[in-house]
Amino acid sequence: MRLPRDLRGTLVIAALGSGFMLVAPEVLAFFTIITLSQVIGLAILALSLALVWGFGGILCFGQTAFFGLGAYAYAVAATNIGGSTGAIPIAILVAAAFAAVLGYFIFYGRVSDVYLAIITLTVALILYSLTRRTSGPEYKIGNALLGGFNGTTAPPLNIPGDPQAVLFPEHTFYVAMIALIAAYVFCSWLVRTHFGRVCIAIRENETRAELLAYDIRLYKLGIFMIGAALAGLGGVFFSVGVSRVTPDVFSLSQAAVAIIWVIVGGRGTLIGPVLATFALHYLTASLGTQSILNTNLVLGIVLIIFVLLVPKGVVPTLADLVELRRQRRIARLRERWLRARRPHTGR
Amino acid sequence: MKQAETVLEARNLSMHFGGVRAVDGVDFTLSENELRCLIGPNGAGKSTFFKCLTGQLRPTAGEVLIRDVNVTGREPHEIGALGVGIKTQVPNVFEGLTTEENIWISARRWHRPARARTLTAETVERLRLGDVRSDPVGQLAHGQRQWVELGMVVAAEPWLVLLDEPAAGMTHEETVRTAELIQEINSTATLIVVEHDMQFIRMISRKVTLFHEGGILMEDTMEAISADARARQIYLGHRA
């Protein structure tokens, strides 16, 4: 496979992210670091949706289904195995396998965009209802009680292969941050590969991609599964950050905010939705400390403002502005150059 | 006269939409290296027939054979995978991608990265799209968008090419250039061209199939069809 050329921007962002990772525990409060691990989990969820929706053109309204399944699978597996080492791959595989089955029926059944959004959302909500009804000692997977709406305990991360060596919260933060950066670099690379470009082409025009002899069902299923695997990984860090998994991971509001992150950050970018997750989480956390404005009301207003005024999202809009200024500058320079030349050529 | 190999065949092909018989029991054969034009008035069934050949529609009855392989009801990508290049009536391009990216997607389907890159560059030159190679196709003029689509067809190096109204909406110069391109493509591939533009057909045609009311009315040279009383009445008569 061709080594993509234009990964420089990605590497700069990855470097900035690494800088943040190293500095944050020094300057931020301990409690904030613990919260940040959860937010990183949510940011990976946003990244997965940025990939699937922004690049694959698949509006998966229920991306949280895979996020929540990853979280539950991790909690159950880690409780049973007694340690996080094997539980993380299991969480990712469960999410991807579920997406493979669901995606097979959606894409090979040629379900259209709108129905895809509704079906995935419905699946998330079904999982929400199901997990809420699992209170009682009979709902048990191995040693893990599912616990109904109270949810189940998510064991902390440990050093690979050593369940006794549990990580401290700041170390969990490091691991989560590294996972986020790695996931971001992976996605940036993926969208530049042949596979990724075909997915983008399918987003642009399905008929054309098919006529060029690409099996669009297979490509869509592929990116859908990769997105689900990432969402599952996000679920792992979210549950570790909270120390619990509750059915709320599958809730309507969770599914909706994931969409809001991508809209605000910008479809067609990867870093936009990630930054939007941090920004909006900070906003809701600050709003949570006061009681004048309802948090959901403010989120709703943010969404309306963005859809009406910044429909492309923050990052693409900023990129457009920078490009516009660059072109104006080039035009100005050219004009100046032409003016300076004129007396000579006129002689 | 030497017997050329049949590369595409439709047997008793029908496509009905409810009570409408858009294509009704059509038998059609195409020989290797042929350049065949399909003409007919609006609603004659030529585009529907075309869509049945390309897998965009699943025919109600009958079958389509490409090089003796029965492809009836196959997916469009399976037909494309046989080495068939297809251009649709409504331009289907990747609007948000650049001219080069559009063509690269097509070339890369069949070739390793290095070859795909050179083939993309060659195709851009061949279609004279050099000035707009880095522009999003959504921003190009209509004629250029048609050429980008033709470029995608050509870059796949197909042996059978099916074009639905390749010159639609083009200026005269663009139409002439497209006619040249089609002749060029014909040096390595067999073609079917669905067209409305009579002038354009005269530029490229050898054998023409005239559709009327879901069936084939006649199959002959453009001159013979122009001279035929029935053909004039149903089709060419509109121009008089």
PDB file of C-alpha atoms in Angstrom, chain A residues 29-302:
ATOM      1  CA  ALA A  29      -6.263  18.986  39.369  1.00  0.00           C
ATOM      2  CA  PHE A  30      -6.269  15.275  40.141  1.00  0.00           C
ATOM      3  CA  PHE A  31     -10.033  15.096  39.844  1.00  0.00           C
ATOM      4  CA  THR A  32      -9.918  16.724  36.411  1.00  0.00           C
ATOM      5  CA  ILE A  33      -7.457  14.078  35.222  1.00  0.00           C
ATOM      6  CA  ILE A  34      -9.861  11.319  36.306  1.00  0.00           C
ATOM      7  CA  THR A  35     -12.708  13.028  34.443  1.00  0.00           C
ATOM      8  CA  LEU A  36     -10.505  13.512  31.404  1.00  0.00           C
ATOM      9  CA  SER A  37     -10.110   9.747  30.979  1.00  0.00           C
ATOM     10  CA  GLN A  38     -13.883   9.488  30.553  1.00  0.00           C
ATOM     11  CA  VAL A  39     -13.915  12.390  28.125  1.00  0.00           C
ATOM     12  CA  ILE A  40     -11.148  10.715  26.119  1.00  0.00           C
ATOM     13  CA  GLY A  41     -13.392   7.662  25.834  1.00  0.00           C
ATOM     14  CA  LEU A  42     -16.145   9.925  24.504  1.00  0.00           C
ATOM     15  CA  ALA A  43     -13.651  11.602  22.152  1.00  0.00           C
ATOM     16  CA  ILE A  44     -12.758   8.208  20.674  1.00  0.00           C
ATOM     17  CA  LEU A  45     -16.501   7.654  20.169  1.00  0.00           C
ATOM     18  CA  ALA A  46     -16.662  11.029  18.376  1.00  0.00           C
ATOM     19  CA  LEU A  47     -13.648  10.054  16.278  1.00  0.00           C
ATOM     20  CA  SER A  48     -15.308   6.797  15.262  1.00  0.00           C
ATOM     21  CA  LEU A  49     -18.425   8.656  14.165  1.00  0.00           C
ATOM     22  CA  ALA A  50     -16.270  11.230  12.355  1.00  0.00           C
ATOM     23  CA  LEU A  51     -14.794   8.327  10.385  1.00  0.00           C
ATOM     24  CA  VAL A  52     -18.023   6.476   9.654  1.00  0.00           C
ATOM     25  CA  TRP A  53     -20.220   9.499   8.981  1.00  0.00           C
ATOM     26  CA  GLY A  54     -17.736  12.154   7.879  1.00  0.00           C
ATOM     27  CA  PHE A  55     -15.699   9.945   5.569  1.00  0.00           C
ATOM     28  CA  GLY A  56     -17.858   6.881   4.959  1.00  0.00           C
ATOM     29  CA  GLY A  57     -21.027   8.946   4.542  1.00  0.00           C
ATOM     30  CA  ILE A  58     -22.869   6.512   6.810  1.00  0.00           C
ATOM     31  CA  LEU A  59     -25.065   8.435   9.244  1.00  0.00           C
ATOM     32  CA  CYS A  60     -24.968   6.000  12.118  1.00  0.00           C
ATOM     33  CA  PHE A  61     -27.264   7.596  14.682  1.00  0.00           C
ATOM     34  CA  GLY A  62     -26.683   4.702  17.047  1.00  0.00           C
ATOM     35  CA  GLN A  63     -22.897   4.687  17.121  1.00  0.00           C
ATOM     36  CA  THR A  64     -23.333   4.502  20.895  1.00  0.00           C
ATOM     37  CA  ALA A  65     -24.595   0.928  20.474  1.00  0.00           C
ATOM     38  CA  PHE A  66     -21.009  -0.144  19.750  1.00  0.00           C
ATOM     39  CA  PHE A  67     -19.614   2.226  22.362  1.00  0.00           C
ATOM     40  CA  GLY A  68     -21.910   0.771  25.011  1.00  0.00           C
ATOM     41  CA  LEU A  69     -21.316  -2.811  23.909  1.00  0.00           C
ATOM     42  CA  GLY A  70     -17.580  -2.201  24.164  1.00  0.00           C
ATOM     43  CA  ALA A  71     -18.066  -0.781  27.650  1.00  0.00           C
ATOM     44  CA  TYR A  72     -20.233  -3.685  28.820  1.00  0.00           C
ATOM     45  CA  ALA A  73     -18.027  -6.284  27.144  1.00  0.00           C
ATOM     46  CA  TYR A  74     -14.981  -4.809  28.846  1.00  0.00           C
ATOM     47  CA  ALA A  75     -16.637  -4.715  32.281  1.00  0.00           C
ATOM     48  CA  VAL A  76     -17.941  -8.276  31.993  1.00  0.00           C
ATOM     49  CA  ALA A  77     -14.732  -9.688  30.524  1.00  0.00           C
ATOM     50  CA  ALA A  78     -12.435  -7.888  32.978  1.00  0.00           C
ATOM     51  CA  THR A  79     -14.544  -9.025  35.924  1.00  0.00           C
ATOM     52  CA  ASN A  80     -14.462 -12.630  34.745  1.00  0.00           C
ATOM     53  CA  ILE A  81     -10.865 -12.766  33.603  1.00  0.00           C
ATOM     54  CA  GLY A  82      -9.700 -10.688  36.535  1.00  0.00           C
ATOM     55  CA  GLY A  83      -7.717  -8.011  34.727  1.00  0.00           C
ATOM     56  CA  SER A  84      -7.898  -5.709  31.747  1.00  0.00           C
ATOM     57  CA  THR A  85      -5.268  -7.368  29.512  1.00  0.00           C
ATOM     58  CA  GLY A  86      -7.579  -9.663  27.575  1.00  0.00           C
ATOM     59  CA  ALA A  87     -10.713  -7.622  28.235  1.00  0.00           C
ATOM     60  CA  ILE A  88      -9.757  -4.709  25.976  1.00  0.00           C
ATOM     61  CA  PRO A  89      -9.372  -6.808  22.790  1.00  0.00           C
ATOM     62  CA  ILE A  90     -12.572  -8.663  23.711  1.00  0.00           C
ATOM     63  CA  ALA A  91     -14.447  -5.339  23.980  1.00  0.00           C
ATOM     64  CA  ILE A  92     -13.180  -4.234  20.589  1.00  0.00           C
ATOM     65  CA  LEU A  93     -14.013  -7.584  18.996  1.00  0.00           C
ATOM     66  CA  VAL A  94     -17.527  -7.713  20.476  1.00  0.00           C
ATOM     67  CA  ALA A  95     -18.305  -4.249  19.098  1.00  0.00           C
ATOM     68  CA  ALA A  96     -16.858  -5.090  15.675  1.00  0.00           C
ATOM     69  CA  ALA A  97     -18.581  -8.477  15.512  1.00  0.00           C
ATOM     70  CA  PHE A  98     -21.929  -6.932  16.393  1.00  0.00           C
ATOM     71  CA  ALA A  99     -21.374  -4.312  13.677  1.00  0.00           C
ATOM     72  CA  ALA A 100     -20.506  -7.075  11.215  1.00  0.00           C
ATOM     73  CA  VAL A 101     -23.861  -8.788  11.757  1.00  0.00           C
ATOM     74  CA  LEU A 102     -25.925  -5.593  11.863  1.00  0.00           C
ATOM     75  CA  GLY A 103     -24.003  -4.048   8.961  1.00  0.00           C
ATOM     76  CA  TYR A 104     -24.349  -7.182   6.852  1.00  0.00           C
ATOM     77  CA  PHE A 105     -28.120  -6.908   6.883  1.00  0.00           C
ATOM     78  CA  ILE A 106     -28.092  -3.131   6.418  1.00  0.00           C
ATOM     79  CA  PHE A 107     -25.597  -2.904   3.568  1.00  0.00           C
ATOM     80  CA  TYR A 108     -26.307  -6.145   1.730  1.00  0.00           C
ATOM     81  CA  GLY A 109     -30.019  -5.422   2.135  1.00  0.00           C
ATOM     82  CA  ARG A 110     -29.316  -2.009   0.557  1.00  0.00           C
ATOM     83  CA  VAL A 111     -31.095  -0.118   3.315  1.00  0.00           C
ATOM     84  CA  SER A 112     -31.145   3.591   2.438  1.00  0.00           C
ATOM     85  CA  ASP A 113     -29.488   6.351   4.474  1.00  0.00           C
ATOM     86  CA  VAL A 114     -32.487   7.535   6.465  1.00  0.00           C
ATOM     87  CA  TYR A 115     -33.496   4.041   7.465  1.00  0.00           C
ATOM     88  CA  LEU A 116     -29.928   3.252   8.399  1.00  0.00           C
ATOM     89  CA  ALA A 117     -29.958   6.154  10.857  1.00  0.00           C
ATOM     90  CA  ILE A 118     -33.261   4.998  12.317  1.00  0.00           C
ATOM     91  CA  ILE A 119     -32.280   1.335  12.502  1.00  0.00           C
ATOM     92  CA  THR A 120     -28.966   2.015  14.259  1.00  0.00           C
ATOM     93  CA  LEU A 121     -30.626   4.399  16.717  1.00  0.00           C
ATOM     94  CA  THR A 122     -33.334   1.840  17.385  1.00  0.00           C
ATOM     95  CA  VAL A 123     -30.719  -0.825  18.027  1.00  0.00           C
ATOM     96  CA  ALA A 124     -29.044   1.442  20.590  1.00  0.00           C
ATOM     97  CA  LEU A 125     -32.382   2.113  22.267  1.00  0.00           C
ATOM     98  CA  ILE A 126     -33.244  -1.589  22.315  1.00  0.00           C
ATOM     99  CA  LEU A 127     -29.949  -2.246  24.056  1.00  0.00           C
ATOM    100  CA  TYR A 128     -30.841   0.564  26.468  1.00  0.00           C
ATOM    101  CA  SER A 129     -34.150  -1.088  27.357  1.00  0.00           C
ATOM    102  CA  LEU A 130     -32.591  -4.536  27.529  1.00  0.00           C
ATOM    103  CA  THR A 131     -29.769  -3.560  29.854  1.00  0.00           C
ATOM    104  CA  ARG A 132     -32.153  -1.643  32.107  1.00  0.00           C
ATOM    105  CA  ARG A 133     -34.139  -4.816  32.642  1.00  0.00           C
ATOM    106  CA  THR A 134     -31.199  -6.837  33.838  1.00  0.00           C
ATOM    107  CA  SER A 135     -31.542  -6.027  37.545  1.00  0.00           C
ATOM    108  CA  GLY A 136     -31.672  -9.114  39.695  1.00  0.00           C
ATOM    109  CA  PRO A 137     -29.257 -11.926  40.512  1.00  0.00           C
ATOM    110  CA  GLU A 138     -30.345 -14.051  37.544  1.00  0.00           C
ATOM    111  CA  TYR A 139     -28.832 -11.588  35.016  1.00  0.00           C
ATOM    112  CA  LYS A 140     -25.276 -12.642  35.359  1.00  0.00           C
ATOM    113  CA  ILE A 141     -22.528 -13.338  32.861  1.00  0.00           C
ATOM    114  CA  GLY A 142     -19.929 -15.452  34.646  1.00  0.00           C
ATOM    115  CA  ASN A 143     -19.127 -13.500  37.791  1.00  0.00           C
ATOM    116  CA  ALA A 144     -20.403 -10.195  36.458  1.00  0.00           C
ATOM    117  CA  LEU A 145     -23.848  -9.017  37.570  1.00  0.00           C
ATOM    118  CA  LEU A 146     -25.350  -6.777  34.894  1.00  0.00           C
ATOM    119  CA  GLY A 147     -27.180  -4.776  37.549  1.00  0.00           C
ATOM    120  CA  GLY A 148     -30.070  -3.236  35.604  1.00  0.00           C
ATOM    121  CA  PHE A 149     -30.122   0.550  35.575  1.00  0.00           C
ATOM    122  CA  ASN A 150     -27.436   0.686  38.270  1.00  0.00           C
ATOM    123  CA  GLY A 151     -25.084  -0.949  35.826  1.00  0.00           C
ATOM    124  CA  THR A 152     -22.059  -3.042  36.524  1.00  0.00           C
ATOM    125  CA  THR A 153     -18.589  -2.370  37.876  1.00  0.00           C
ATOM    126  CA  ALA A 154     -15.828  -1.731  35.373  1.00  0.00           C
ATOM    127  CA  PRO A 155     -12.501  -2.886  36.834  1.00  0.00           C
ATOM    128  CA  PRO A 156      -9.557  -0.507  36.477  1.00  0.00           C
ATOM    129  CA  LEU A 157      -6.784  -1.016  33.940  1.00  0.00           C
ATOM    130  CA  ASN A 158      -3.699  -2.958  34.942  1.00  0.00           C
ATOM    131  CA  ILE A 159      -0.227  -3.434  33.563  1.00  0.00           C
ATOM    132  CA  PRO A 160      -0.566  -5.988  30.728  1.00  0.00           C
ATOM    133  CA  GLY A 161      -0.303  -9.514  32.096  1.00  0.00           C
ATOM    134  CA  ASP A 162      -0.192  -8.458  35.752  1.00  0.00           C
ATOM    135  CA  PRO A 163      -3.743  -8.070  37.205  1.00  0.00           C
ATOM    136  CA  GLN A 164      -2.325  -7.045  40.596  1.00  0.00           C
ATOM    137  CA  ALA A 165      -0.510  -4.005  39.163  1.00  0.00           C
ATOM    138  CA  VAL A 166      -3.525  -1.690  38.875  1.00  0.00           C
ATOM    139  CA  LEU A 167      -2.849   1.622  37.152  1.00  0.00           C
ATOM    140  CA  PHE A 168      -3.175   4.936  38.996  1.00  0.00           C
ATOM    141  CA  PRO A 169      -5.670   7.416  37.542  1.00  0.00           C
ATOM    142  CA  GLU A 170      -2.953   9.539  35.928  1.00  0.00           C
ATOM    143  CA  HIS A 171      -1.490   6.453  34.306  1.00  0.00           C
ATOM    144  CA  THR A 172      -4.934   5.516  33.046  1.00  0.00           C
ATOM    145  CA  PHE A 173      -5.068   9.019  31.620  1.00  0.00           C
ATOM    146  CA  TYR A 174      -1.769   8.424  29.820  1.00  0.00           C
ATOM    147  CA  VAL A 175      -2.982   5.131  28.369  1.00  0.00           C
ATOM    148  CA  ALA A 176      -6.288   6.665  27.255  1.00  0.00           C
ATOM    149  CA  MET A 177      -4.521   9.630  25.697  1.00  0.00           C
ATOM    150  CA  ILE A 178      -2.080   7.369  23.853  1.00  0.00           C
ATOM    151  CA  ALA A 179      -5.036   5.314  22.607  1.00  0.00           C
ATOM    152  CA  LEU A 180      -6.793   8.470  21.393  1.00  0.00           C
ATOM    153  CA  ILE A 181      -3.692   9.730  19.590  1.00  0.00           C
ATOM    154  CA  ALA A 182      -3.036   6.308  18.066  1.00  0.00           C
ATOM    155  CA  ALA A 183      -6.673   6.025  16.975  1.00  0.00           C
ATOM    156  CA  TYR A 184      -6.483   9.496  15.424  1.00  0.00           C
ATOM    157  CA  VAL A 185      -3.269   8.729  13.519  1.00  0.00           C
ATOM    158  CA  PHE A 186      -4.752   5.402  12.408  1.00  0.00           C
ATOM    159  CA  CYS A 187      -7.901   7.111  11.068  1.00  0.00           C
ATOM    160  CA  SER A 188      -5.853   9.803   9.303  1.00  0.00           C
ATOM    161  CA  TRP A 189      -3.799   7.089   7.658  1.00  0.00           C
ATOM    162  CA  LEU A 190      -6.838   4.997   6.815  1.00  0.00           C
ATOM    163  CA  VAL A 191      -8.665   7.751   4.930  1.00  0.00           C
ATOM    164  CA  ARG A 192      -5.599   8.215   2.735  1.00  0.00           C
ATOM    165  CA  THR A 193      -5.260   4.564   1.768  1.00  0.00           C
ATOM    166  CA  HIS A 194      -6.915   3.037  -1.272  1.00  0.00           C
ATOM    167  CA  PHE A 195      -9.615   1.600   1.004  1.00  0.00           C
ATOM    168  CA  GLY A 196     -10.236   4.992   2.624  1.00  0.00           C
ATOM    169  CA  ARG A 197     -10.361   6.827  -0.682  1.00  0.00           C
ATOM    170  CA  VAL A 198     -12.858   4.359  -2.058  1.00  0.00           C
ATOM    171  CA  CYS A 199     -15.013   4.914   1.045  1.00  0.00           C
ATOM    172  CA  ILE A 200     -14.864   8.671   0.417  1.00  0.00           C
ATOM    173  CA  ALA A 201     -15.728   8.095  -3.230  1.00  0.00           C
ATOM    174  CA  ILE A 202     -18.730   6.008  -2.174  1.00  0.00           C
ATOM    175  CA  ARG A 203     -19.811   8.874   0.092  1.00  0.00           C
ATOM    176  CA  GLU A 204     -19.626  11.185  -2.918  1.00  0.00           C
ATOM    177  CA  ASN A 205     -21.440   8.929  -5.383  1.00  0.00           C
ATOM    178  CA  GLU A 206     -22.469   5.344  -4.776  1.00  0.00           C
ATOM    179  CA  THR A 207     -23.565   4.655  -8.334  1.00  0.00           C
ATOM    180  CA  ARG A 208     -20.256   5.799  -9.796  1.00  0.00           C
ATOM    181  CA  ALA A 209     -18.267   3.724  -7.329  1.00  0.00           C
ATOM    182  CA  GLU A 210     -20.314   0.660  -8.263  1.00  0.00           C
ATOM    183  CA  LEU A 211     -19.904   1.282 -11.974  1.00  0.00           C
ATOM    184  CA  LEU A 212     -16.141   1.446 -11.398  1.00  0.00           C
ATOM    185  CA  ALA A 213     -16.454  -2.143 -10.201  1.00  0.00           C
ATOM    186  CA  TYR A 214     -16.158  -1.538  -6.477  1.00  0.00           C
ATOM    187  CA  ASP A 215     -18.423  -3.636  -4.280  1.00  0.00           C
ATOM    188  CA  ILE A 216     -19.748  -0.751  -2.199  1.00  0.00           C
ATOM    189  CA  ARG A 217     -21.512  -3.066   0.251  1.00  0.00           C
ATOM    190  CA  LEU A 218     -18.207  -4.586   1.269  1.00  0.00           C
ATOM    191  CA  TYR A 219     -16.454  -1.227   1.678  1.00  0.00           C
ATOM    192  CA  LYS A 220     -19.319   0.215   3.705  1.00  0.00           C
ATOM    193  CA  LEU A 221     -19.380  -2.852   5.905  1.00  0.00           C
ATOM    194  CA  GLY A 222     -15.620  -2.547   6.351  1.00  0.00           C
ATOM    195  CA  ILE A 223     -15.608   1.073   7.481  1.00  0.00           C
ATOM    196  CA  PHE A 224     -18.698   0.461   9.610  1.00  0.00           C
ATOM    197  CA  MET A 225     -16.876  -2.344  11.448  1.00  0.00           C
ATOM    198  CA  ILE A 226     -13.708  -0.308  11.894  1.00  0.00           C
ATOM    199  CA  GLY A 227     -15.801   2.547  13.292  1.00  0.00           C
ATOM    200  CA  ALA A 228     -17.566   0.135  15.649  1.00  0.00           C
ATOM    201  CA  ALA A 229     -14.250  -1.279  16.851  1.00  0.00           C
ATOM    202  CA  LEU A 230     -13.048   2.245  17.640  1.00  0.00           C
ATOM    203  CA  ALA A 231     -16.304   3.087  19.399  1.00  0.00           C
ATOM    204  CA  GLY A 232     -15.858  -0.092  21.452  1.00  0.00           C
ATOM    205  CA  LEU A 233     -12.376   1.060  22.440  1.00  0.00           C
ATOM    206  CA  GLY A 234     -13.883   4.405  23.449  1.00  0.00           C
ATOM    207  CA  GLY A 235     -16.381   2.523  25.588  1.00  0.00           C
ATOM    208  CA  VAL A 236     -13.521   0.800  27.405  1.00  0.00           C
ATOM    209  CA  PHE A 237     -11.898   4.065  28.482  1.00  0.00           C
ATOM    210  CA  PHE A 238     -15.220   5.647  29.318  1.00  0.00           C
ATOM    211  CA  SER A 239     -16.183   2.781  31.595  1.00  0.00           C
ATOM    212  CA  VAL A 240     -12.719   2.674  33.183  1.00  0.00           C
ATOM    213  CA  GLY A 241     -12.922   6.443  33.777  1.00  0.00           C
ATOM    214  CA  VAL A 242     -16.323   6.171  35.437  1.00  0.00           C
ATOM    215  CA  SER A 243     -15.514   2.773  37.059  1.00  0.00           C
ATOM    216  CA  ARG A 244     -19.030   1.665  36.063  1.00  0.00           C
ATOM    217  CA  VAL A 245     -21.093   0.950  33.008  1.00  0.00           C
ATOM    218  CA  THR A 246     -24.761   1.830  33.140  1.00  0.00           C
ATOM    219  CA  PRO A 247     -27.467   1.540  30.468  1.00  0.00           C
ATOM    220  CA  ASP A 248     -27.121   5.312  29.953  1.00  0.00           C
ATOM    221  CA  VAL A 249     -24.324   4.605  27.467  1.00  0.00           C
ATOM    222  CA  PHE A 250     -27.113   3.428  25.134  1.00  0.00           C
ATOM    223  CA  SER A 251     -29.484   6.317  25.877  1.00  0.00           C
ATOM    224  CA  LEU A 252     -31.048   8.631  23.324  1.00  0.00           C
ATOM    225  CA  SER A 253     -29.259  11.672  24.751  1.00  0.00           C
ATOM    226  CA  GLN A 254     -25.874   9.925  24.497  1.00  0.00           C
ATOM    227  CA  ALA A 255     -26.570   9.008  20.864  1.00  0.00           C
ATOM    228  CA  ALA A 256     -27.627  12.588  20.162  1.00  0.00           C
ATOM    229  CA  VAL A 257     -24.606  14.286  21.715  1.00  0.00           C
ATOM    230  CA  ALA A 258     -22.291  12.089  19.623  1.00  0.00           C
ATOM    231  CA  ILE A 259     -23.992  13.485  16.518  1.00  0.00           C
ATOM    232  CA  ILE A 260     -23.724  17.020  17.937  1.00  0.00           C
ATOM    233  CA  TRP A 261     -19.970  16.615  18.483  1.00  0.00           C
ATOM    234  CA  VAL A 262     -19.462  15.702  14.847  1.00  0.00           C
ATOM    235  CA  ILE A 263     -21.715  18.490  13.552  1.00  0.00           C
ATOM    236  CA  VAL A 264     -20.018  21.109  15.735  1.00  0.00           C
ATOM    237  CA  GLY A 265     -16.496  19.867  15.046  1.00  0.00           C
ATOM    238  CA  GLY A 266     -17.125  19.422  11.361  1.00  0.00           C
ATOM    239  CA  ARG A 267     -17.929  16.470   9.136  1.00  0.00           C
ATOM    240  CA  GLY A 268     -15.069  15.481   6.891  1.00  0.00           C
ATOM    241  CA  THR A 269     -12.434  16.185   9.536  1.00  0.00           C
ATOM    242  CA  LEU A 270     -11.162  13.876  12.236  1.00  0.00           C
ATOM    243  CA  ILE A 271      -9.749  16.342  14.743  1.00  0.00           C
ATOM    244  CA  GLY A 272     -12.855  18.582  14.709  1.00  0.00           C
ATOM    245  CA  PRO A 273     -15.229  16.170  16.441  1.00  0.00           C
ATOM    246  CA  VAL A 274     -12.504  15.205  18.948  1.00  0.00           C
ATOM    247  CA  LEU A 275     -11.952  18.844  19.955  1.00  0.00           C
ATOM    248  CA  ALA A 276     -15.696  19.456  19.978  1.00  0.00           C
ATOM    249  CA  THR A 277     -16.107  16.601  22.452  1.00  0.00           C
ATOM    250  CA  PHE A 278     -13.650  18.178  24.884  1.00  0.00           C
ATOM    251  CA  ALA A 279     -15.103  21.677  24.397  1.00  0.00           C
ATOM    252  CA  LEU A 280     -18.732  20.669  24.761  1.00  0.00           C
ATOM    253  CA  HIS A 281     -17.960  18.423  27.695  1.00  0.00           C
ATOM    254  CA  TYR A 282     -16.210  21.333  29.389  1.00  0.00           C
ATOM    255  CA  LEU A 283     -19.234  23.513  28.605  1.00  0.00           C
ATOM    256  CA  THR A 284     -21.755  21.073  30.061  1.00  0.00           C
ATOM    257  CA  ALA A 285     -19.546  20.461  33.100  1.00  0.00           C
ATOM    258  CA  SER A 286     -19.357  24.203  33.777  1.00  0.00           C
ATOM    259  CA  LEU A 287     -23.074  24.582  33.242  1.00  0.00           C
ATOM    260  CA  GLY A 288     -23.656  21.733  35.667  1.00  0.00           C
ATOM    261  CA  THR A 289     -22.257  23.873  38.498  1.00  0.00           C
ATOM    262  CA  GLN A 290     -24.972  26.510  38.130  1.00  0.00           C
ATOM    263  CA  SER A 291     -28.726  26.196  38.142  1.00  0.00           C
ATOM    264  CA  ILE A 292     -29.968  29.113  36.032  1.00  0.00           C
ATOM    265  CA  LEU A 293     -29.685  27.498  32.621  1.00  0.00           C
ATOM    266  CA  ASN A 294     -30.658  23.947  31.767  1.00  0.00           C
ATOM    267  CA  THR A 295     -27.668  22.116  30.277  1.00  0.00           C
ATOM    268  CA  ASN A 296     -29.653  20.317  27.591  1.00  0.00           C
ATOM    269  CA  LEU A 297     -31.276  23.572  26.583  1.00  0.00           C
ATOM    270  CA  VAL A 298     -27.849  25.134  26.027  1.00  0.00           C
ATOM    271  CA  LEU A 299     -26.673  22.075  24.053  1.00  0.00           C
ATOM    272  CA  GLY A 300     -29.794  22.331  21.908  1.00  0.00           C
ATOM    273  CA  ILE A 301     -29.112  25.999  21.253  1.00  0.00           C
ATOM    274  CA  VAL A 302     -25.491  25.217  20.361  1.00  0.00           C
TER     275      VAL A 302
END
